[in-house]
Tab-separated table of C-alpha atoms and ligand atoms in Angstrom:
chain	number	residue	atom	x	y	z
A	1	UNK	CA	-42.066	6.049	235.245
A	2	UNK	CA	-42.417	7.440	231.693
A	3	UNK	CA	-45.561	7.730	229.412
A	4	UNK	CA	-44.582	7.978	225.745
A	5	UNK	CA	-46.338	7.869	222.599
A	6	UNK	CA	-46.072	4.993	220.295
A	7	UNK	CA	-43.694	6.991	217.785
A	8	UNK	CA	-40.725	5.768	216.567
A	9	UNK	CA	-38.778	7.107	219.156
A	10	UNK	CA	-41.227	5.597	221.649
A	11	UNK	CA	-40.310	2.076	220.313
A	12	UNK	CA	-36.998	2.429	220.722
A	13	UNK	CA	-36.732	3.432	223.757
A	14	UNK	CA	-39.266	0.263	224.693
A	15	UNK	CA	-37.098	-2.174	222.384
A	16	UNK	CA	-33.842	-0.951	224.197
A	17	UNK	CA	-35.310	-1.621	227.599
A	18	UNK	CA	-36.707	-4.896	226.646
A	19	UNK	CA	-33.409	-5.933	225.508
A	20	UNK	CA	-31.741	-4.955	228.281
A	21	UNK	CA	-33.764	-7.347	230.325
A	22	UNK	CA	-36.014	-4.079	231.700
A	23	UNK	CA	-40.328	-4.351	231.502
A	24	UNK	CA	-42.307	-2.193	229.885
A	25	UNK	CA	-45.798	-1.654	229.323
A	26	UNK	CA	-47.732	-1.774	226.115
A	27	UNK	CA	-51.152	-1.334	225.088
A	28	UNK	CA	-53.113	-4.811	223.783
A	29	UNK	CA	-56.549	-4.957	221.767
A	30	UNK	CA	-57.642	-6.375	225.037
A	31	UNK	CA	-56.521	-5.196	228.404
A	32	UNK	CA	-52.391	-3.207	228.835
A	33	UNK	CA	-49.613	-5.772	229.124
A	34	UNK	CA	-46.359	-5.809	231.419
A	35	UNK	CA	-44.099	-6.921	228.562
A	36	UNK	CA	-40.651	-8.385	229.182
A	37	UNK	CA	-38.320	-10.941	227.372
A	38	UNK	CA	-40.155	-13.942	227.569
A	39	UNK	CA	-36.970	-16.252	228.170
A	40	UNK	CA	-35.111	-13.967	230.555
A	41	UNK	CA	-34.971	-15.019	233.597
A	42	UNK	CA	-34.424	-11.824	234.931
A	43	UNK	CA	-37.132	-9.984	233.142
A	44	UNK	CA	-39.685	-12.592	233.960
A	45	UNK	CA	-38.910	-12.282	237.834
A	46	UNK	CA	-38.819	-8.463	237.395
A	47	UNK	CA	-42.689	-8.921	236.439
A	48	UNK	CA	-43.609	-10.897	239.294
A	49	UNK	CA	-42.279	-8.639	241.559
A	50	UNK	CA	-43.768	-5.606	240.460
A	51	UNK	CA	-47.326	-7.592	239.822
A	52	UNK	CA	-46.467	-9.024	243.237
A	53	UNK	CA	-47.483	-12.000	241.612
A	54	UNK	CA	-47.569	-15.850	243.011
A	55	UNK	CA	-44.865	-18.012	241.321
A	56	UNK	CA	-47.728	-20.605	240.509
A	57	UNK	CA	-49.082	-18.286	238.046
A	58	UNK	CA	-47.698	-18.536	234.856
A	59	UNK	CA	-47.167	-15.587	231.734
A	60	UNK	CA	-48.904	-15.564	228.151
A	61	UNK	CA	-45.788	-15.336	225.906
A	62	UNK	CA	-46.987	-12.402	222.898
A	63	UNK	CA	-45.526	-13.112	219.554
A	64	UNK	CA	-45.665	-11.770	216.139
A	65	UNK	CA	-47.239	-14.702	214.314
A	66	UNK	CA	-48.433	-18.749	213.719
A	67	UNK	CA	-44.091	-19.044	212.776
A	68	UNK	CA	-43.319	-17.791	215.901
A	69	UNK	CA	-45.740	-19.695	217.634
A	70	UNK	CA	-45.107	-22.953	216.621
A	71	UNK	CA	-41.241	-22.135	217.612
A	72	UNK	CA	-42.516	-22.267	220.956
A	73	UNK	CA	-44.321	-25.293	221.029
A	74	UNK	CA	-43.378	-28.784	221.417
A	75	UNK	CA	-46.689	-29.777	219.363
A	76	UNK	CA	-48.568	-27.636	217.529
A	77	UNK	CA	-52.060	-29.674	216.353
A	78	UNK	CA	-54.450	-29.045	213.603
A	79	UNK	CA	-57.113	-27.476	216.000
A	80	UNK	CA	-54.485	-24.280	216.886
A	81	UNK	CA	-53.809	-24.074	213.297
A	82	UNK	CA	-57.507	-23.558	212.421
A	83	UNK	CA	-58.059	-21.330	215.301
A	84	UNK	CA	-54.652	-18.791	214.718
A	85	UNK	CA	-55.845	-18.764	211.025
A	86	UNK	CA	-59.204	-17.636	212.102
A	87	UNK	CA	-58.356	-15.540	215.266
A	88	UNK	CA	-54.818	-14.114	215.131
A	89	UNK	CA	-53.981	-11.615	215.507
A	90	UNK	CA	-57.031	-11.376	217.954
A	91	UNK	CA	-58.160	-12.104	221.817
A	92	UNK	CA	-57.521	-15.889	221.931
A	93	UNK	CA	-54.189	-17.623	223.952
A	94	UNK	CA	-53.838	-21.072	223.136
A	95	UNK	CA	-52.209	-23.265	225.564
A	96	UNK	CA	-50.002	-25.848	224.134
A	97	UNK	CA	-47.162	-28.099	224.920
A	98	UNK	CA	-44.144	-26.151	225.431
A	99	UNK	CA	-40.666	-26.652	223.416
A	100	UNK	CA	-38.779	-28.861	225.837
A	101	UNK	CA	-35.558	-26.060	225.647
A	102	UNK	CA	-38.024	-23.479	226.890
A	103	UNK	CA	-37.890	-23.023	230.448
A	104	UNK	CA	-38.801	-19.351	231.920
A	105	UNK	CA	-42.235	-18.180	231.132
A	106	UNK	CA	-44.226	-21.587	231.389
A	107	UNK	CA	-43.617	-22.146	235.256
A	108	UNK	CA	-43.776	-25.837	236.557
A	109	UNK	CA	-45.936	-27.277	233.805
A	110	UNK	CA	-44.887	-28.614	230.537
A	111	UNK	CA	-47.067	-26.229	228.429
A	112	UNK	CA	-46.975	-22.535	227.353
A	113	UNK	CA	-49.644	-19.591	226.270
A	114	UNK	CA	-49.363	-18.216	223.260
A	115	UNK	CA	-51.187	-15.448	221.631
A	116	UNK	CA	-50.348	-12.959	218.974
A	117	UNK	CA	-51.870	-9.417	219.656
A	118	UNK	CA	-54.383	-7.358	217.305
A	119	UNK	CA	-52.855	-4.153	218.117
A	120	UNK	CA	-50.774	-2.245	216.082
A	121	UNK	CA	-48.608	-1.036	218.516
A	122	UNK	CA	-47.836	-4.215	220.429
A	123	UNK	CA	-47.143	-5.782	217.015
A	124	UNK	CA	-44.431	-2.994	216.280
A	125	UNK	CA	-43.362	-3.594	219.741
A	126	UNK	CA	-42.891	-7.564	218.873
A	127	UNK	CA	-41.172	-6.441	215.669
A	128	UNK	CA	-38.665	-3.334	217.105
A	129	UNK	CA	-37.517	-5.675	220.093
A	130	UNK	CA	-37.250	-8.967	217.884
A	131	UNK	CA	-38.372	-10.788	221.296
A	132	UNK	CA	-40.995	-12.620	222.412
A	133	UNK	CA	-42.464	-11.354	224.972
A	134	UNK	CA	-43.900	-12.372	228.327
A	135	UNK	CA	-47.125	-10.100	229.338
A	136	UNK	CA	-49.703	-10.206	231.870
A	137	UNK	CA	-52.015	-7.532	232.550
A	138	UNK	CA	-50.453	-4.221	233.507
A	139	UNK	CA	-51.706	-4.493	237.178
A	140	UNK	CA	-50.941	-5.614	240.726
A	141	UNK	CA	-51.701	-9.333	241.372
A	142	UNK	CA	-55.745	-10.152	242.188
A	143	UNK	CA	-56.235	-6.034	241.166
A	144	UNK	CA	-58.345	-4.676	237.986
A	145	UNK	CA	-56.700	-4.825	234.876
A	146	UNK	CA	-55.533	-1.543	232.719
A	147	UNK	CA	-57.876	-0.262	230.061
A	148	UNK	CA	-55.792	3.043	229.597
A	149	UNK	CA	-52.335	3.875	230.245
A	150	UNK	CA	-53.411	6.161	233.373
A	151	UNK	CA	-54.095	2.875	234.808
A	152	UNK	CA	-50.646	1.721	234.414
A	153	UNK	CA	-49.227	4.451	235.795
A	154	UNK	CA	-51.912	4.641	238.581
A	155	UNK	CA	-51.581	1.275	239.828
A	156	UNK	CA	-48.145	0.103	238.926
A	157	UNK	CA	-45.890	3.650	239.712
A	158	UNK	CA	-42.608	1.591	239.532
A	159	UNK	CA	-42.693	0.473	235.624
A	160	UNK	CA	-40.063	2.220	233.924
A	161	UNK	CA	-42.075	2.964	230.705
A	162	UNK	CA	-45.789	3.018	229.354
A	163	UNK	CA	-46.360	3.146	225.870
A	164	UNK	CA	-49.831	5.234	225.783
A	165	UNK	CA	-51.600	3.546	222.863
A	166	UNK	CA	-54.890	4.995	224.057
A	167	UNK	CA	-58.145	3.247	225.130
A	168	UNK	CA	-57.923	-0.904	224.800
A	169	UNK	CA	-60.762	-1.666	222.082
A	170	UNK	CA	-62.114	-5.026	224.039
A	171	UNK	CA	-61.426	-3.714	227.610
A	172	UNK	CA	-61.702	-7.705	228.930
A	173	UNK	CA	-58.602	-10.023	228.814
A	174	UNK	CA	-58.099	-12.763	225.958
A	175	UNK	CA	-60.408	-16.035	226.157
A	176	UNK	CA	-57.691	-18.919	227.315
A	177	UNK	CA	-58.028	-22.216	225.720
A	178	UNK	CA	-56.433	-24.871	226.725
A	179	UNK	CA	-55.836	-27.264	223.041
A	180	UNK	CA	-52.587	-29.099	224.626
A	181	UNK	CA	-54.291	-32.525	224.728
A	182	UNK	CA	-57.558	-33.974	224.002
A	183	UNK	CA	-60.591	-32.217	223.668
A	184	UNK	CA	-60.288	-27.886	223.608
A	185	UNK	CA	-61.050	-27.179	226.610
A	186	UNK	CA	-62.136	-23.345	228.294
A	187	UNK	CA	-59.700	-21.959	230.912
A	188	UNK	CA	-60.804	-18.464	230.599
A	189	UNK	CA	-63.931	-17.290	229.232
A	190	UNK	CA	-63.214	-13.877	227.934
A	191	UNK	CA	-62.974	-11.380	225.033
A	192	UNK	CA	-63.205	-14.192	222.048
A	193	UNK	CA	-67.038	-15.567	222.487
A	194	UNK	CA	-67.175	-19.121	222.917
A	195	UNK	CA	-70.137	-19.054	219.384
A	196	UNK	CA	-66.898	-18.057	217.489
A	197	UNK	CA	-64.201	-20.776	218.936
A	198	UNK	CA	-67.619	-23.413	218.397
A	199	UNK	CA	-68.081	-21.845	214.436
A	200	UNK	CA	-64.696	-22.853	213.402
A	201	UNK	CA	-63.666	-26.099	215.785
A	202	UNK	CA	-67.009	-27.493	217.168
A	203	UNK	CA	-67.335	-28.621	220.869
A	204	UNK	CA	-65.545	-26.703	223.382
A	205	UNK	CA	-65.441	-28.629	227.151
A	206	UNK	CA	-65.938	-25.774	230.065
A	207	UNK	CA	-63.940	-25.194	232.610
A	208	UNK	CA	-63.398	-27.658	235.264
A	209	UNK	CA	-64.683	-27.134	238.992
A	210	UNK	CA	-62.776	-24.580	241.072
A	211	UNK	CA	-59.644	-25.313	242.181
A	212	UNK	CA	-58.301	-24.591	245.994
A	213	UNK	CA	-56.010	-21.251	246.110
A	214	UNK	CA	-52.270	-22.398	245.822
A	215	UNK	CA	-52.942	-26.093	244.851
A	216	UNK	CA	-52.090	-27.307	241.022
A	217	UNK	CA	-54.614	-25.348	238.834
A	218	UNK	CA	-54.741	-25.417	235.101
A	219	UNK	CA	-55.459	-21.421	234.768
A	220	UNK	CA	-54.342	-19.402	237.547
A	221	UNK	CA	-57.222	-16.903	236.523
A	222	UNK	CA	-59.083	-19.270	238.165
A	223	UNK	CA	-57.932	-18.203	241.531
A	224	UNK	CA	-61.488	-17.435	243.711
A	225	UNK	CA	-60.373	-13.489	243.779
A	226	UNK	CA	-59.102	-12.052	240.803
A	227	UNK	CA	-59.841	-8.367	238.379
A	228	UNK	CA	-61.231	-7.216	242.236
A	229	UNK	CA	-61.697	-3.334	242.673
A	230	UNK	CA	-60.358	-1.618	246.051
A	231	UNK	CA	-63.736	-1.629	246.786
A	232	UNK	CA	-66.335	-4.352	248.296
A	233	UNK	CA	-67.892	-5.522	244.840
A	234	UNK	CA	-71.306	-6.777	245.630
A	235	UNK	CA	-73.765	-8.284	242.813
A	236	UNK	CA	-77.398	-7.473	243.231
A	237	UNK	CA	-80.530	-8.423	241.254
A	238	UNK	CA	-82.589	-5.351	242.225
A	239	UNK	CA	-80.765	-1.962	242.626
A	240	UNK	CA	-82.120	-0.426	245.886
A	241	UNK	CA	-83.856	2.627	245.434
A	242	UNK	CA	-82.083	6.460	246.197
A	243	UNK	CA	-79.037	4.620	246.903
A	244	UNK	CA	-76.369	7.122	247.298
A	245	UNK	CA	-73.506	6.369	249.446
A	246	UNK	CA	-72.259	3.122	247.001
A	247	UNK	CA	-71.259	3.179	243.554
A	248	UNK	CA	-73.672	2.005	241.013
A	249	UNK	CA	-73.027	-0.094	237.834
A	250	UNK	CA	-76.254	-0.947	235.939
A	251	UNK	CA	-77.443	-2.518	232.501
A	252	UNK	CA	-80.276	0.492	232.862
A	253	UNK	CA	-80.684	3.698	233.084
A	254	UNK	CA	-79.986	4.798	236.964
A	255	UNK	CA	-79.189	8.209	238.073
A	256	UNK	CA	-75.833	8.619	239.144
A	257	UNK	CA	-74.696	5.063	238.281
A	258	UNK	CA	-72.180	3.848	235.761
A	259	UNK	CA	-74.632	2.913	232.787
A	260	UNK	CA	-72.729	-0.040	230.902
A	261	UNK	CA	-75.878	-1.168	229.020
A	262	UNK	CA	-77.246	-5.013	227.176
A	263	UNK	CA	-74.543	-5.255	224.978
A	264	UNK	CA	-72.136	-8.238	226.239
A	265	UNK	CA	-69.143	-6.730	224.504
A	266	UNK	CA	-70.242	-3.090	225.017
A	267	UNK	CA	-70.162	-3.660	228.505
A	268	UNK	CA	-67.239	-5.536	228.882
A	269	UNK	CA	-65.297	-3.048	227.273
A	270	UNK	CA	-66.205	-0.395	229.564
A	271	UNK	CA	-66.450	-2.364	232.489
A	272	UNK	CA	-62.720	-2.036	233.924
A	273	UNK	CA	-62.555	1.383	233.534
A	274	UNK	CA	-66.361	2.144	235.101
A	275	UNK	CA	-64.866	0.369	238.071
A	276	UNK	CA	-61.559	2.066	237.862
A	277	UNK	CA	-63.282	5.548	238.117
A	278	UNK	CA	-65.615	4.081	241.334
A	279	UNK	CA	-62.818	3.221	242.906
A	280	UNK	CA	-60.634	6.664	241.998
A	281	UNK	CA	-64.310	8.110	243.792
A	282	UNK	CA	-63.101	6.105	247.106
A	283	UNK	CA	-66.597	4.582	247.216
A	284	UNK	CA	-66.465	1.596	250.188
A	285	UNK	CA	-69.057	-0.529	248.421
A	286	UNK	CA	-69.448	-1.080	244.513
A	287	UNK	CA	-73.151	-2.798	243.361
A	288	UNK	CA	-73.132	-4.201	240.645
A	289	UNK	CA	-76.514	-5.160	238.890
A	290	UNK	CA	-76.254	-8.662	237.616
A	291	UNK	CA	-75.915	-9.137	233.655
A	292	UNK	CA	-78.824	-11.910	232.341
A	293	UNK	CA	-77.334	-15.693	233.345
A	294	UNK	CA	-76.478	-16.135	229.170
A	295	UNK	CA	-73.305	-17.465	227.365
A	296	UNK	CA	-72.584	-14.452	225.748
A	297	UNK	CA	-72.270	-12.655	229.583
A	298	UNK	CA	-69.818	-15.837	230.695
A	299	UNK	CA	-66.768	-13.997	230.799
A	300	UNK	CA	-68.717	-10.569	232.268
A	301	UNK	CA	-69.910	-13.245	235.110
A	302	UNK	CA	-66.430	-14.892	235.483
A	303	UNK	CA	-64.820	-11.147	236.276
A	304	UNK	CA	-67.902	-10.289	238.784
A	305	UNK	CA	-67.792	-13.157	240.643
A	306	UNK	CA	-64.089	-13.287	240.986
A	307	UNK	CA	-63.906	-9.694	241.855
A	308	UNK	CA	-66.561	-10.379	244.433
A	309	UNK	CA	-64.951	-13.249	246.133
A	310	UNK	CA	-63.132	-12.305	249.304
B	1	LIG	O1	-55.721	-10.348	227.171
B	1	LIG	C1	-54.806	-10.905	227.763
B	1	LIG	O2	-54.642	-12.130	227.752
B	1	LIG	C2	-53.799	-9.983	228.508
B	1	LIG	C3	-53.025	-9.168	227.478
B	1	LIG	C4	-51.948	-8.313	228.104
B	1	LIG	O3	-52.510	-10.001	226.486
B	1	LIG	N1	-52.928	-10.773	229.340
B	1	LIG	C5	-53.364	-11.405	230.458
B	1	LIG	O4	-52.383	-12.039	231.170
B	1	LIG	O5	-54.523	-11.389	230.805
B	1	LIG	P1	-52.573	-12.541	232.690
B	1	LIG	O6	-51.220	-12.960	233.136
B	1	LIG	O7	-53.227	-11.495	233.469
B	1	LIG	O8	-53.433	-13.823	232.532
B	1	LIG	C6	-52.778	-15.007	232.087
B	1	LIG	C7	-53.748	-16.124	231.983
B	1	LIG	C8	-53.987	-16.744	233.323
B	1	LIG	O9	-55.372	-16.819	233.567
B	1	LIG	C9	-53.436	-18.129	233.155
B	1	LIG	O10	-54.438	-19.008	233.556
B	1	LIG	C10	-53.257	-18.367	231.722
B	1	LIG	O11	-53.172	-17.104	231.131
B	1	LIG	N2	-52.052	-19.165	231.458
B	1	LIG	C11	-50.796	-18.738	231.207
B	1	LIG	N3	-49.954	-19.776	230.989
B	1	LIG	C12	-50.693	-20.895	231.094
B	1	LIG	C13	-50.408	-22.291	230.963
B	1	LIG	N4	-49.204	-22.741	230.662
B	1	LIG	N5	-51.435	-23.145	231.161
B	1	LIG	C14	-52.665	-22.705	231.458
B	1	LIG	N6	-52.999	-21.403	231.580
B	1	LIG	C15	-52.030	-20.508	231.407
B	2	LIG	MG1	-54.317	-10.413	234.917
């Protein structure tokens, strides 16, 4: 494992790797990505081994822009070219039918998830290696996701290179939307507010009732446990009083917790990381207080309760 900076000579060396079928990991505006060649067979299986991740859950394919995109697709409607002109670069995948010729990243279905990154050095990453590339959050299957590279290298030892593009500016994963057929529909609430997606294409349906562990799902971050620290993650209403022996993250002011504030995007940002450093504590419980049951805290709620599923 190797931590560069995102110099020339730091693209490269990522670009070569890429090319050579290798994974490497690259900074996003939202969470770190394991990047590979998104139509290699062998680069795509070298980044579910490493994630440890099930075969049912498919990869968000990065690309440099709406041309690249729509090489992907099969269909590309009106509603994802309103949205890309509006949000991309930027934290939104849209899921559309895939190119029929296209068979790696997508898994069994017939669609893929596309999303072009608003981070400078991903984008010179998309543009050195000429590929598209294949990323899911730097980290082991069900685990937190990277905010920083030290969580790369922390939690996934065996990746051959980490391009350290500092702190991730949203520090929550990209809001999923499904615009394949029929009405846009929510598969993952998340860094994108749904008030912005509603501004620009109106309704927006929610996402469907939970779906069983290992059956047909359309979002595999649906999965009941998911973004979980090593610790028990418990959500409280009332943080108990002179409790020392947990960790603490709060919306107030409490000694000796993690203080992430009412700001829904504030606290997301720093949410990851606040639980990265509990857990690098070896705390055996984690209470969390719970955010205000608003839209703008969806995709805060969808990580807590996934991460305190068992
Ligand atoms: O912000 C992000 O999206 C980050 C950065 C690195 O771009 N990536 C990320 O990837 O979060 P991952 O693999 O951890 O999450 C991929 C999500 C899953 O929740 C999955 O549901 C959805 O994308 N997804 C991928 N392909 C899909 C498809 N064909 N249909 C429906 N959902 C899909
Ligand atoms: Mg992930």
């Amino acid at each position: 494992m190797t931590v560069v900076p995102p110099d020339e000579a730091g693209l490269r060396r990522a670009a070569d790797l890429l090319r050579a079928d290798s994974v490497v990991a690259f900074p996003t505006e939202t969470v770190y990505g394991l990047g590979a060649h998104a139509f290699s067979e062998k680069a795509v299986a070298e980044i579910y081994r490493l994630k440890n991740r099930p075969s049912w859950n498919p990869l968000i394919v990065h690309v440099a822009g709406v041309a690249e995109a729509r090489k992907l697709a099969a269909e590309w409607p009106d509603v994802a070219d309103d949205l890309a002109a509006r949000f991309w670069p930027g934290p939104l995948t849209l899921v559309v039918r895939r190119a029929p010729h296209l068979t790696v990243a997508g898994a069994a279905n017939d669609t893929i998830a596309i999303r072009v990154p608003a981070h400078d050095v991903a984008l010179r990453l998309l543009e050195a290696s000429g590929l598209p590339l294949a990323a899911p959050s730097a980290n082991r299957s069900e685990g937190l996701s990277p905010t920083t590279a030290e969580h790369v290298v922390r939690g996934l030892p065996d990746v051959p290179l980490v391009l350290d593009g500092g702190a991730c500016r949203w520090g929550i994963e990209s809001t999923v939307l499904d615009v394949a057929a029929g009405a846009p529909r929510l598969l993952r609430p998340g860094a994108l507010s749904l008030r912005a997606i509603r501004e620009v294409i109106g309704r927006v349906a929610l996402p469907s009732e939970q779906v069983a562990d290992g059956s047909a799902r359309p979002s595999p971050g649906m999965s009941k446990r998911h973004y979980a620290p090593r610790a028990r993650l418990v959500l409280a209403d009332t943080i108990p009083e002179r409790e020392r022996t947990s960790g603490l993250v709060t919306l107030d002011d409490v000694e000796g917790a993690e203080v992430l504030g009412h700001d829904p995007a504030e606290y997301a940002a720093d949410l990851y990381a606040a639980l990265h450093r509990l857990d690098d504590r070896g705390v055996a419980t984690i209470i969390v207080q719970r955010p205000p049951a608003t839209e703008e805290w969806l995709a805060v709620h969808d990580r807590l309760n996934r991460a305190a599923a068992r």
